Amino acid sequence: MEQITVSDIVKATGGRLLCGEESLTLSHISTNSKEMAGADLFVPLIGERVDAHRFIEGAFEAGAAATLTSEHDAMDDVHPWIRVDDTKKALQAIGVYLRERLHIPLVGVTGSVGKTTTREMIATALSAKYQVFKTPGNANSQIGVPITISEISSQDEVGVLELGMSLPGELTVIAQIARVDMAVITNIGVAHIEQLGSQENIRREKLTIQDGMPEGGLLILNGDDPLLKDQKARDGLRTVYYGTGENCQYRAENIVLEDGCPSFVAVCKEKRIPVRLSVMGRHHVLDAMSALAVADACGVPLEKASEKLSEFHGFKNRQQIYRRADGVTVIDDTYNASPASMMAGLEVLDSMKSLKRHIAVLADMKELGEQSPRFHREIGTFLADHPVDVLFTFGELAKEIEEGAKEANVGCDCHHFEVEEREALFEAVEKMLQPGDCVLLKGSNSMKLQELASQLLK
């Protein structure tokens, strides 16, 4: 935050200053009482298990400059205390207030799979012309987005925000805070179907990213997605499509994989631009095309945007490829998992043709609802066209992957481990590996396969 005072926070929240200096300048917002960046406003959130109001004194000791509270009506302190009715809603109100002060275009990214990679590639393409602010980490929630907006500085020229959701109505709240000028929807998958019930419900929720968009705003849709290719933006907004089909104004043609990395021709309206990516997997072609669509809308020369995209190498725990000194290749894709992303990971593994054996370590995919066993079995069936030599499955649901592979007559060596057998799995995988092997690690974040990745890369 720049040039924001305690008085501004009182105004934004409709709160009441209980004590302290109203002219005090604040620079950051924190919900973690142990982590302060300097001149922070501490927001004590009330969770299901913990009420952070009990950590206010600790927050001041850690360097907080002021605090919100919904549990105090009077206070005598040198630090400003601001009384609000609800600290979470007050945080969101601050986000709205700060958004109104911004005069740069914001791009919002949502979708079932690939939000973070798409966000990063869009930011990379835009950096060919602008200083770009982007969502740090996975701060894409009702709490994370207001804090993210607070960190945009006067030096930034465009912002790329990841907007997430897992519950009905959640994205509407976030979208009305962010009020993005351009919105990208990557796909409609089955992530969070347990909470939302159906893909149609997921589509309906994802489309609420349009809430708060200004007149003339741009909705950028994946034209290859069966649930998005015929979708139109709301009245007053424009629609463009990216993908590989003729229905897309921004489409990829002549796609080839070179050592697993895609090269293609990007047809952007009347222009044809060669693109060579440095990340593995055909699915990244769509991420790149969405980035080029945004870049074009923001006036970035597409040739320069393409050059920048070639420099993108991904990031930790998302299809990162490491080669150990003993000749073993490790594909660390452990950040999270859905059916689409697990299939994409297996396609990358399959593309490593020059390596000796292909080994997959696949763990449970969470939040897939009552159809979860079917989704896992379909991964096993998928192995018929993308075979592996050895299949390790980890977790109760992942057992269905092995069953699906057997039903499809996938001729691989199968090994299953339950959650309580974590150490046995780690030992078995390490013992199995030989020089020249390639091993893929993929599962939901809660399965903690990143610990195995770290162990294998020591």
mmCIF file of C-alpha atoms in Angstrom, residues 45-240:
data_model
loop_
_atom_site.group_PDB
_atom_site.id
_atom_site.type_symbol
_atom_site.label_atom_id
_atom_site.label_comp_id
_atom_site.label_asym_id
_atom_site.label_seq_id
_atom_site.Cartn_x
_atom_site.Cartn_y
_atom_site.Cartn_z
ATOM 1 C CA LEU A 45 -9.401 -13.574 11.151
ATOM 2 C CA ILE A 46 -11.812 -15.870 12.929
ATOM 3 C CA GLY A 47 -11.490 -19.424 11.631
ATOM 4 C CA GLU A 48 -13.275 -22.647 12.414
ATOM 5 C CA ARG A 49 -10.664 -23.593 15.001
ATOM 6 C CA VAL A 50 -8.725 -20.442 15.841
ATOM 7 C CA ASP A 51 -9.730 -16.853 16.563
ATOM 8 C CA ALA A 52 -6.673 -14.761 15.675
ATOM 9 C CA HIS A 53 -7.756 -11.933 17.977
ATOM 10 C CA ARG A 54 -5.747 -13.715 20.669
ATOM 11 C CA PHE A 55 -2.601 -13.087 18.618
ATOM 12 C CA ILE A 56 -2.959 -9.290 18.369
ATOM 13 C CA GLU A 57 -0.369 -8.575 21.049
ATOM 14 C CA GLY A 58 2.008 -11.014 19.374
ATOM 15 C CA ALA A 59 1.443 -9.237 16.064
ATOM 16 C CA PHE A 60 2.481 -5.919 17.630
ATOM 17 C CA GLU A 61 5.566 -7.568 19.079
ATOM 18 C CA ALA A 62 6.396 -8.869 15.584
ATOM 19 C CA GLY A 63 6.178 -5.361 14.129
ATOM 20 C CA ALA A 64 2.537 -4.675 13.288
ATOM 21 C CA ALA A 65 1.673 -0.977 13.261
ATOM 22 C CA ALA A 66 -2.128 -1.235 13.648
ATOM 23 C CA THR A 67 -4.867 -3.828 13.958
ATOM 24 C CA LEU A 68 -8.486 -4.472 13.143
ATOM 25 C CA THR A 69 -10.728 -5.973 15.798
ATOM 26 C CA SER A 70 -14.303 -7.172 15.986
ATOM 27 C CA GLU A 71 -14.082 -8.137 19.657
ATOM 28 C CA HIS A 72 -13.123 -4.875 21.415
ATOM 29 C CA ASP A 73 -15.242 -1.794 21.974
ATOM 30 C CA ALA A 74 -12.636 0.253 23.833
ATOM 31 C CA MET A 75 -8.849 0.203 23.986
ATOM 32 C CA ASP A 76 -6.075 2.370 25.407
ATOM 33 C CA ASP A 77 -2.885 1.774 23.425
ATOM 34 C CA VAL A 78 -0.255 3.648 21.414
ATOM 35 C CA HIS A 79 -1.087 1.413 18.441
ATOM 36 C CA PRO A 80 -4.215 2.131 16.406
ATOM 37 C CA TRP A 81 -7.062 -0.353 16.976
ATOM 38 C CA ILE A 82 -9.914 -0.170 14.447
ATOM 39 C CA ARG A 83 -13.256 -1.635 15.475
ATOM 40 C CA VAL A 84 -15.161 -3.378 12.647
ATOM 41 C CA ASP A 85 -18.122 -5.732 12.628
ATOM 42 C CA ASP A 86 -16.380 -8.557 10.748
ATOM 43 C CA THR A 87 -12.631 -8.648 10.119
ATOM 44 C CA LYS A 88 -12.868 -10.797 6.964
ATOM 45 C CA LYS A 89 -15.468 -8.532 5.374
ATOM 46 C CA ALA A 90 -13.438 -5.515 6.473
ATOM 47 C CA LEU A 91 -10.389 -6.953 4.680
ATOM 48 C CA GLN A 92 -12.481 -7.358 1.535
ATOM 49 C CA ALA A 93 -13.755 -3.789 1.869
ATOM 50 C CA ILE A 94 -10.148 -2.607 2.052
ATOM 51 C CA GLY A 95 -9.484 -4.550 -1.140
ATOM 52 C CA VAL A 96 -12.379 -2.753 -2.881
ATOM 53 C CA TYR A 97 -11.122 0.620 -1.625
ATOM 54 C CA LEU A 98 -7.582 -0.023 -2.841
ATOM 55 C CA ARG A 99 -8.832 -1.328 -6.196
ATOM 56 C CA GLU A 100 -10.666 1.951 -6.765
ATOM 57 C CA ARG A 101 -7.365 3.809 -6.369
ATOM 58 C CA LEU A 102 -5.648 1.763 -9.084
ATOM 59 C CA HIS A 103 -5.430 3.073 -12.630
ATOM 60 C CA ILE A 104 -3.761 0.138 -14.358
ATOM 61 C CA PRO A 105 -5.429 -2.719 -16.255
ATOM 62 C CA LEU A 106 -5.901 -5.960 -14.340
ATOM 63 C CA VAL A 107 -6.104 -9.406 -15.919
ATOM 64 C CA GLY A 108 -7.916 -12.136 -13.992
ATOM 65 C CA VAL A 109 -7.250 -15.843 -14.507
ATOM 66 C CA THR A 110 -9.521 -18.652 -13.354
ATOM 67 C CA GLY A 111 -10.322 -22.205 -14.408
ATOM 68 C CA SER A 112 -10.280 -25.754 -13.104
ATOM 69 C CA VAL A 113 -6.707 -26.588 -14.130
ATOM 70 C CA GLY A 114 -3.627 -24.573 -15.018
ATOM 71 C CA LYS A 115 -4.497 -21.213 -13.437
ATOM 72 C CA THR A 116 -1.078 -20.631 -11.940
ATOM 73 C CA THR A 117 0.933 -21.612 -15.013
ATOM 74 C CA THR A 118 -1.366 -19.526 -17.224
ATOM 75 C CA ARG A 119 -0.973 -16.568 -14.854
ATOM 76 C CA GLU A 120 2.803 -16.894 -15.020
ATOM 77 C CA MET A 121 2.890 -17.178 -18.806
ATOM 78 C CA ILE A 122 0.598 -14.169 -19.220
ATOM 79 C CA ALA A 123 2.836 -12.153 -16.902
ATOM 80 C CA THR A 124 5.878 -13.317 -18.861
ATOM 81 C CA ALA A 125 4.383 -12.261 -22.207
ATOM 82 C CA LEU A 126 3.310 -8.863 -20.852
ATOM 83 C CA SER A 127 6.801 -8.254 -19.457
ATOM 84 C CA ALA A 128 7.985 -7.708 -23.039
ATOM 85 C CA LYS A 129 6.540 -4.191 -22.731
ATOM 86 C CA TYR A 130 5.353 -3.522 -19.175
ATOM 87 C CA GLN A 131 6.359 -3.769 -15.555
ATOM 88 C CA VAL A 132 4.009 -6.512 -14.420
ATOM 89 C CA PHE A 133 2.606 -7.286 -10.992
ATOM 90 C CA LYS A 134 1.371 -10.849 -10.519
ATOM 91 C CA THR A 135 -0.286 -12.787 -7.732
ATOM 92 C CA PRO A 136 2.394 -14.121 -5.399
ATOM 93 C CA GLY A 137 2.191 -17.829 -4.626
ATOM 94 C CA ASN A 138 -1.398 -19.039 -4.481
ATOM 95 C CA ALA A 139 -2.973 -15.950 -2.884
ATOM 96 C CA ASN A 140 -6.138 -16.326 -4.976
ATOM 97 C CA SER A 141 -8.873 -16.534 -2.324
ATOM 98 C CA GLN A 142 -11.335 -14.166 -0.674
ATOM 99 C CA ILE A 143 -8.545 -13.404 1.790
ATOM 100 C CA GLY A 144 -5.578 -13.568 -0.574
ATOM 101 C CA VAL A 145 -6.925 -11.327 -3.348
ATOM 102 C CA PRO A 146 -7.451 -8.183 -1.205
ATOM 103 C CA ILE A 147 -3.936 -8.582 0.201
ATOM 104 C CA THR A 148 -2.584 -9.129 -3.321
ATOM 105 C CA ILE A 149 -4.215 -5.913 -4.535
ATOM 106 C CA SER A 150 -2.684 -4.053 -1.588
ATOM 107 C CA GLU A 151 0.813 -4.940 -2.824
ATOM 108 C CA ILE A 152 0.430 -3.390 -6.301
ATOM 109 C CA SER A 153 2.730 -0.367 -6.475
ATOM 110 C CA SER A 154 2.726 2.878 -8.446
ATOM 111 C CA GLN A 155 5.589 1.486 -10.578
ATOM 112 C CA ASP A 156 3.471 -1.417 -11.854
ATOM 113 C CA GLU A 157 1.872 -0.925 -15.257
ATOM 114 C CA VAL A 158 -0.382 -4.007 -15.449
ATOM 115 C CA GLY A 159 -1.490 -6.683 -12.992
ATOM 116 C CA VAL A 160 -2.188 -10.386 -13.492
ATOM 117 C CA LEU A 161 -4.333 -11.863 -10.738
ATOM 118 C CA GLU A 162 -5.182 -15.510 -10.153
ATOM 119 C CA LEU A 163 -8.760 -15.886 -8.918
ATOM 120 C CA GLY A 164 -9.685 -19.182 -7.300
ATOM 121 C CA MET A 165 -12.816 -20.747 -5.871
ATOM 122 C CA SER A 166 -13.996 -23.954 -4.292
ATOM 123 C CA LEU A 167 -17.486 -23.081 -3.024
ATOM 124 C CA PRO A 168 -20.612 -21.647 -4.682
ATOM 125 C CA GLY A 169 -20.649 -17.856 -4.705
ATOM 126 C CA GLU A 170 -16.987 -17.531 -3.749
ATOM 127 C CA LEU A 171 -15.714 -16.285 -7.112
ATOM 128 C CA THR A 172 -18.430 -13.631 -7.270
ATOM 129 C CA VAL A 173 -17.091 -12.104 -4.053
ATOM 130 C CA ILE A 174 -13.519 -12.216 -5.364
ATOM 131 C CA ALA A 175 -14.451 -10.846 -8.796
ATOM 132 C CA GLN A 176 -16.293 -7.897 -7.290
ATOM 133 C CA ILE A 177 -13.169 -7.039 -5.315
ATOM 134 C CA ALA A 178 -10.734 -7.430 -8.233
ATOM 135 C CA ARG A 179 -12.958 -5.916 -10.962
ATOM 136 C CA VAL A 180 -10.626 -7.119 -13.684
ATOM 137 C CA ASP A 181 -10.551 -5.554 -17.141
ATOM 138 C CA MET A 182 -9.758 -8.849 -18.878
ATOM 139 C CA ALA A 183 -10.686 -12.333 -17.711
ATOM 140 C CA VAL A 184 -9.209 -15.643 -18.859
ATOM 141 C CA ILE A 185 -10.986 -18.950 -18.199
ATOM 142 C CA THR A 186 -8.610 -21.847 -18.828
ATOM 143 C CA ASN A 187 -11.061 -24.785 -18.776
ATOM 144 C CA ILE A 188 -13.995 -26.408 -17.012
ATOM 145 C CA GLY A 189 -12.818 -29.605 -15.332
ATOM 146 C CA VAL A 190 -13.849 -31.603 -12.297
ATOM 147 C CA ALA A 191 -11.718 -29.956 -9.594
ATOM 148 C CA HIS A 192 -14.040 -29.071 -6.674
ATOM 149 C CA ILE A 193 -16.907 -31.028 -8.215
ATOM 150 C CA GLU A 194 -17.425 -32.509 -4.751
ATOM 151 C CA GLN A 195 -18.543 -29.073 -3.517
ATOM 152 C CA LEU A 196 -20.217 -27.856 -6.719
ATOM 153 C CA GLY A 197 -21.995 -30.984 -7.900
ATOM 154 C CA SER A 198 -21.519 -30.901 -11.675
ATOM 155 C CA GLN A 199 -19.371 -29.448 -14.440
ATOM 156 C CA GLU A 200 -22.289 -27.254 -15.479
ATOM 157 C CA ASN A 201 -22.316 -25.761 -11.978
ATOM 158 C CA ILE A 202 -18.550 -25.285 -12.182
ATOM 159 C CA ARG A 203 -18.930 -23.450 -15.505
ATOM 160 C CA ARG A 204 -21.645 -21.223 -14.056
ATOM 161 C CA GLU A 205 -19.417 -20.342 -11.116
ATOM 162 C CA LYS A 206 -16.325 -19.713 -13.248
ATOM 163 C CA LEU A 207 -18.272 -17.331 -15.459
ATOM 164 C CA THR A 208 -18.942 -15.106 -12.448
ATOM 165 C CA ILE A 209 -15.418 -13.786 -12.981
ATOM 166 C CA GLN A 210 -17.308 -11.302 -15.193
ATOM 167 C CA ASP A 211 -18.950 -9.780 -12.111
ATOM 168 C CA GLY A 212 -17.561 -6.307 -11.672
ATOM 169 C CA MET A 213 -15.890 -6.156 -15.105
ATOM 170 C CA PRO A 214 -16.249 -2.722 -16.731
ATOM 171 C CA GLU A 215 -18.183 -2.015 -19.915
ATOM 172 C CA GLY A 216 -16.079 -3.114 -22.871
ATOM 173 C CA GLY A 217 -14.125 -5.633 -20.805
ATOM 174 C CA LEU A 218 -12.683 -8.692 -22.536
ATOM 175 C CA LEU A 219 -13.552 -12.323 -21.763
ATOM 176 C CA ILE A 220 -10.888 -14.702 -23.126
ATOM 177 C CA LEU A 221 -12.061 -18.318 -23.345
ATOM 178 C CA ASN A 222 -10.474 -21.656 -24.173
ATOM 179 C CA GLY A 223 -12.121 -22.415 -27.506
ATOM 180 C CA ASP A 224 -11.037 -26.073 -27.314
ATOM 181 C CA ASP A 225 -12.982 -26.686 -24.121
ATOM 182 C CA PRO A 226 -16.372 -28.296 -24.880
ATOM 183 C CA LEU A 227 -18.069 -26.271 -22.142
ATOM 184 C CA LEU A 228 -16.549 -22.936 -23.185
ATOM 185 C CA LYS A 229 -16.270 -23.003 -26.976
ATOM 186 C CA ASP A 230 -19.861 -21.805 -27.490
ATOM 187 C CA GLN A 231 -19.982 -19.530 -24.450
ATOM 188 C CA LYS A 232 -20.438 -15.789 -24.946
ATOM 189 C CA ALA A 233 -19.605 -12.933 -22.605
ATOM 190 C CA ARG A 234 -22.343 -10.968 -20.915
ATOM 191 C CA ASP A 235 -23.877 -7.961 -22.632
ATOM 192 C CA GLY A 236 -21.425 -5.092 -22.721
ATOM 193 C CA LEU A 237 -18.357 -7.348 -22.730
ATOM 194 C CA ARG A 238 -16.344 -8.734 -25.646
ATOM 195 C CA THR A 239 -15.379 -12.367 -26.252
ATOM 196 C CA VAL A 240 -12.334 -13.894 -27.923
#
